[in-house]
């Protein structure tokens, strides 16, 4: 085989492999999107592989060539949601931190409330995610030793959130007067209450997500001090 033929042979394989990988990712993405809708509508127990395949317009063979079970798909769905949420948080925090580090004005309560409210502005998927998170919790409660563990995901997200909030407070020229982890627990409680209220009564309901930014800022200024 000549050098040119060798080079062609070598380059052909990655192209084919990349194409197969792309199709596989597309299939998995469509299955996850369909599963999100079906899990929200029917709950985990009421969702079958057939329902998911029908919604995604795939065969059972396509499903089982990507996921071994409904539980594995549910875990993949939760991991995707966590990764997307973490990515959004890091992106927004980067923008906010850069602004805080370059502005010459101090951070007033009003300005902080505006920043945080924008940071926490609804994306339109909160109600669906609340439903999925509830299913996640119930699944763990029904099978504490099973493959789906709500606590592990909660701790992972809480740890990431603590790091992010700590960076924001530092960039704002303030510091916590209590351990960051303790503050995150309180913030998480406020967020969960606002999310539940919005899921049941609407985004703009009293105590819902629309009011969350102001409430968090009130608390934030109460448990931090200027450096």
Tab-separated table of C-alpha atoms in Angstrom:
chain	number	residue	atom	x	y	z
A	1	UNK	CA	0.000	0.000	0.000
A	2	UNK	CA	1.345	3.384	-0.961
A	3	UNK	CA	1.645	6.233	1.537
A	4	UNK	CA	-1.288	8.031	-0.079
A	5	UNK	CA	-3.484	4.914	0.134
A	6	UNK	CA	-2.461	4.463	3.751
A	7	UNK	CA	-3.365	8.050	4.581
A	8	UNK	CA	-6.757	7.650	2.908
A	9	UNK	CA	-7.449	4.425	4.820
A	10	UNK	CA	-6.520	6.028	8.129
A	11	UNK	CA	-8.657	9.097	7.591
A	12	UNK	CA	-11.687	7.073	6.445
A	13	UNK	CA	-12.129	5.292	9.797
A	14	UNK	CA	-12.452	8.347	12.065
A	15	UNK	CA	-14.949	9.923	9.673
A	16	UNK	CA	-17.168	6.815	9.766
A	17	UNK	CA	-16.775	6.494	13.525
A	18	UNK	CA	-17.627	10.158	14.027
A	19	UNK	CA	-20.743	9.766	11.882
A	20	UNK	CA	-21.892	6.733	13.881
A	21	UNK	CA	-21.212	8.582	17.133
A	22	UNK	CA	-23.145	11.623	15.913
A	23	UNK	CA	-26.158	9.485	14.953
A	24	UNK	CA	-25.997	7.706	18.297
A	25	UNK	CA	-25.921	11.023	20.179
A	26	UNK	CA	-28.853	12.293	18.121
A	27	UNK	CA	-30.839	9.134	18.870
A	28	UNK	CA	-30.088	9.366	22.573
A	29	UNK	CA	-31.014	13.044	22.620
A	30	UNK	CA	-34.376	12.357	20.957
A	31	UNK	CA	-35.084	9.530	23.388
A	32	UNK	CA	-34.212	11.764	26.348
A	33	UNK	CA	-36.380	14.601	25.037
A	34	UNK	CA	-39.303	12.223	24.556
A	35	UNK	CA	-38.732	10.643	27.956
A	36	UNK	CA	-38.845	14.055	29.623
A	37	UNK	CA	-42.316	14.685	28.214
A	38	UNK	CA	-43.598	11.215	29.055
A	39	UNK	CA	-42.167	11.137	32.595
A	40	UNK	CA	-43.750	14.520	33.326
A	41	UNK	CA	-47.123	13.383	31.955
A	42	UNK	CA	-47.320	9.880	33.383
A	43	UNK	CA	-44.723	9.700	36.154
A	44	UNK	CA	-41.912	7.180	36.332
A	45	UNK	CA	-44.118	4.221	37.271
A	46	UNK	CA	-46.668	5.042	34.581
A	47	UNK	CA	-44.058	5.395	31.851
A	48	UNK	CA	-43.194	2.398	29.710
A	49	UNK	CA	-40.440	1.892	27.187
A	50	UNK	CA	-43.173	1.632	24.550
A	51	UNK	CA	-44.532	5.097	25.448
A	52	UNK	CA	-41.077	6.621	25.168
A	53	UNK	CA	-40.376	4.925	21.833
A	54	UNK	CA	-43.741	6.012	20.455
A	55	UNK	CA	-43.155	9.630	21.486
A	56	UNK	CA	-39.632	9.618	20.000
A	57	UNK	CA	-40.799	7.713	16.888
A	58	UNK	CA	-38.233	4.955	17.455
A	59	UNK	CA	-38.433	1.178	17.748
A	60	UNK	CA	-37.733	-0.786	20.917
A	61	UNK	CA	-34.556	-1.938	19.212
A	62	UNK	CA	-33.333	1.656	18.961
A	63	UNK	CA	-34.108	2.140	22.638
A	64	UNK	CA	-32.275	-0.956	23.843
A	65	UNK	CA	-29.286	-0.282	21.635
A	66	UNK	CA	-28.769	2.913	23.655
A	67	UNK	CA	-30.172	2.174	27.111
A	68	UNK	CA	-30.444	-1.119	28.969
A	69	UNK	CA	-33.525	-0.090	30.938
A	70	UNK	CA	-35.962	2.686	31.781
A	71	UNK	CA	-33.961	3.327	34.951
A	72	UNK	CA	-30.734	3.842	33.015
A	73	UNK	CA	-32.465	6.306	30.699
A	74	UNK	CA	-33.899	8.177	33.684
A	75	UNK	CA	-30.438	8.504	35.201
A	76	UNK	CA	-29.052	9.735	31.877
A	77	UNK	CA	-31.864	12.287	31.758
A	78	UNK	CA	-31.023	13.556	35.229
A	79	UNK	CA	-27.310	13.748	34.440
A	80	UNK	CA	-28.046	15.732	31.277
A	81	UNK	CA	-30.258	18.138	33.214
A	82	UNK	CA	-27.616	18.560	35.910
A	83	UNK	CA	-24.901	19.228	33.336
A	84	UNK	CA	-27.084	21.786	31.541
A	85	UNK	CA	-28.012	23.539	34.790
A	86	UNK	CA	-24.390	23.621	35.934
A	87	UNK	CA	-23.299	24.990	32.550
A	88	UNK	CA	-25.943	27.739	32.674
A	89	UNK	CA	-24.937	28.669	36.207
A	90	UNK	CA	-21.240	28.869	35.384
A	91	UNK	CA	-21.923	30.956	32.288
A	92	UNK	CA	-24.129	33.426	34.136
A	93	UNK	CA	-21.741	33.597	37.079
A	94	UNK	CA	-18.842	34.371	34.757
A	95	UNK	CA	-20.744	37.325	33.305
A	96	UNK	CA	-21.819	38.609	36.721
A	97	UNK	CA	-18.371	38.185	38.289
A	98	UNK	CA	-16.698	40.071	35.438
A	99	UNK	CA	-19.180	42.922	35.825
A	100	UNK	CA	-18.695	43.114	39.588
A	101	UNK	CA	-14.922	43.140	39.244
A	102	UNK	CA	-14.915	45.978	36.717
A	103	UNK	CA	-17.597	48.264	38.144
A	104	UNK	CA	-16.521	51.141	40.358
A	105	UNK	CA	-19.851	51.420	42.138
A	106	UNK	CA	-20.560	49.489	45.291
A	107	UNK	CA	-23.103	46.716	45.203
A	108	UNK	CA	-26.348	48.088	46.624
A	109	UNK	CA	-29.185	45.865	47.748
A	110	UNK	CA	-31.271	47.089	44.811
A	111	UNK	CA	-28.513	46.363	42.288
A	112	UNK	CA	-27.833	42.955	43.828
A	113	UNK	CA	-31.552	42.133	43.703
A	114	UNK	CA	-31.615	43.015	40.004
A	115	UNK	CA	-28.544	40.843	39.303
A	116	UNK	CA	-29.839	37.860	41.239
A	117	UNK	CA	-33.354	38.145	39.806
A	118	UNK	CA	-31.908	38.145	36.295
A	119	UNK	CA	-29.614	35.274	37.227
A	120	UNK	CA	-32.573	33.241	38.495
A	121	UNK	CA	-34.994	34.311	35.775
A	122	UNK	CA	-37.292	31.427	34.736
A	123	UNK	CA	-36.264	29.452	31.666
A	124	UNK	CA	-39.675	27.889	31.103
A	125	UNK	CA	-38.590	24.376	32.139
A	126	UNK	CA	-38.899	24.795	35.913
A	127	UNK	CA	-42.276	23.067	36.255
A	128	UNK	CA	-41.120	20.055	34.231
A	129	UNK	CA	-37.907	19.809	36.219
A	130	UNK	CA	-39.837	20.005	39.510
A	131	UNK	CA	-42.013	17.104	38.362
A	132	UNK	CA	-38.960	15.066	37.350
A	133	UNK	CA	-37.154	15.881	40.582
A	134	UNK	CA	-40.190	14.731	42.554
A	135	UNK	CA	-40.256	11.487	40.596
A	136	UNK	CA	-36.540	11.143	41.306
A	137	UNK	CA	-37.109	11.528	45.042
A	138	UNK	CA	-40.030	9.089	45.097
A	139	UNK	CA	-38.043	6.506	43.145
A	140	UNK	CA	-35.220	6.695	45.676
A	141	UNK	CA	-37.639	6.435	48.609
A	142	UNK	CA	-39.289	3.347	47.109
A	143	UNK	CA	-35.953	1.670	46.429
A	144	UNK	CA	-33.276	3.105	48.785
A	145	UNK	CA	-30.676	0.594	47.591
A	146	UNK	CA	-31.543	0.933	43.912
A	147	UNK	CA	-29.540	2.488	41.082
A	148	UNK	CA	-31.288	5.875	41.263
A	149	UNK	CA	-30.016	7.891	44.229
A	150	UNK	CA	-31.500	11.336	44.771
A	151	UNK	CA	-29.092	12.238	47.584
A	152	UNK	CA	-25.984	11.861	45.440
A	153	UNK	CA	-27.264	14.247	42.779
A	154	UNK	CA	-28.430	16.710	45.419
A	155	UNK	CA	-25.041	16.775	47.107
A	156	UNK	CA	-23.257	17.198	43.788
A	157	UNK	CA	-25.412	20.163	42.775
A	158	UNK	CA	-25.217	21.729	46.248
A	159	UNK	CA	-21.421	21.517	46.213
A	160	UNK	CA	-21.252	23.225	42.813
A	161	UNK	CA	-23.719	25.893	43.919
A	162	UNK	CA	-21.704	26.599	47.084
A	163	UNK	CA	-18.571	27.218	45.034
A	164	UNK	CA	-20.416	29.484	42.619
A	165	UNK	CA	-22.147	31.558	45.307
A	166	UNK	CA	-18.897	31.891	47.209
A	167	UNK	CA	-17.229	33.312	44.101
A	168	UNK	CA	-20.065	35.807	43.548
A	169	UNK	CA	-19.928	37.072	47.119
A	170	UNK	CA	-16.150	37.421	46.932
A	171	UNK	CA	-16.373	39.323	43.645
A	172	UNK	CA	-18.921	41.651	45.259
A	173	UNK	CA	-16.413	42.520	47.977
A	174	UNK	CA	-18.291	40.721	50.730
A	175	UNK	CA	-17.835	37.587	52.805
A	176	UNK	CA	-20.146	35.208	54.586
A	177	UNK	CA	-20.532	35.479	58.340
A	178	UNK	CA	-21.649	31.852	58.439
A	179	UNK	CA	-20.235	28.785	56.640
A	180	UNK	CA	-21.018	28.880	52.914
A	181	UNK	CA	-22.508	25.381	53.107
A	182	UNK	CA	-24.994	26.549	55.744
A	183	UNK	CA	-25.997	29.512	53.585
A	184	UNK	CA	-26.500	27.230	50.578
A	185	UNK	CA	-28.842	25.021	52.602
A	186	UNK	CA	-31.022	28.055	53.350
A	187	UNK	CA	-30.885	29.296	49.748
A	188	UNK	CA	-31.805	25.840	48.513
A	189	UNK	CA	-34.829	25.827	50.812
A	190	UNK	CA	-35.985	29.177	49.442
A	191	UNK	CA	-35.496	27.977	45.876
A	192	UNK	CA	-37.361	24.701	46.457
A	193	UNK	CA	-40.290	26.533	48.040
A	194	UNK	CA	-40.436	29.055	45.176
A	195	UNK	CA	-40.169	26.269	42.590
A	196	UNK	CA	-42.962	24.270	44.223
A	197	UNK	CA	-45.162	27.363	44.473
A	198	UNK	CA	-44.573	28.234	40.817
A	199	UNK	CA	-45.180	24.664	39.664
A	200	UNK	CA	-48.534	24.596	41.477
A	201	UNK	CA	-49.725	28.185	41.116
A	202	UNK	CA	-47.681	29.830	38.355
A	203	UNK	CA	-44.375	31.702	38.035
A	204	UNK	CA	-45.809	35.037	39.223
A	205	UNK	CA	-47.686	33.658	42.230
A	206	UNK	CA	-46.811	35.184	45.624
A	207	UNK	CA	-43.747	33.369	46.919
A	208	UNK	CA	-42.927	32.032	43.449
A	209	UNK	CA	-39.839	32.275	41.290
A	210	UNK	CA	-40.503	35.879	40.275
A	211	UNK	CA	-39.969	36.990	43.882
A	212	UNK	CA	-37.057	34.647	44.561
A	213	UNK	CA	-34.262	37.072	43.601
A	214	UNK	CA	-35.364	39.732	46.082
A	215	UNK	CA	-35.766	37.219	48.891
A	216	UNK	CA	-32.355	35.722	48.346
A	217	UNK	CA	-30.696	39.145	48.275
A	218	UNK	CA	-32.352	40.152	51.559
A	219	UNK	CA	-30.939	37.065	53.149
A	220	UNK	CA	-27.583	37.450	51.375
A	221	UNK	CA	-27.000	40.915	52.822
A	222	UNK	CA	-28.096	39.702	56.244
A	223	UNK	CA	-25.506	36.928	56.406
A	224	UNK	CA	-22.576	38.655	54.673
A	225	UNK	CA	-20.454	41.683	55.474
A	226	UNK	CA	-18.114	43.961	53.560
A	227	UNK	CA	-14.506	42.817	53.421
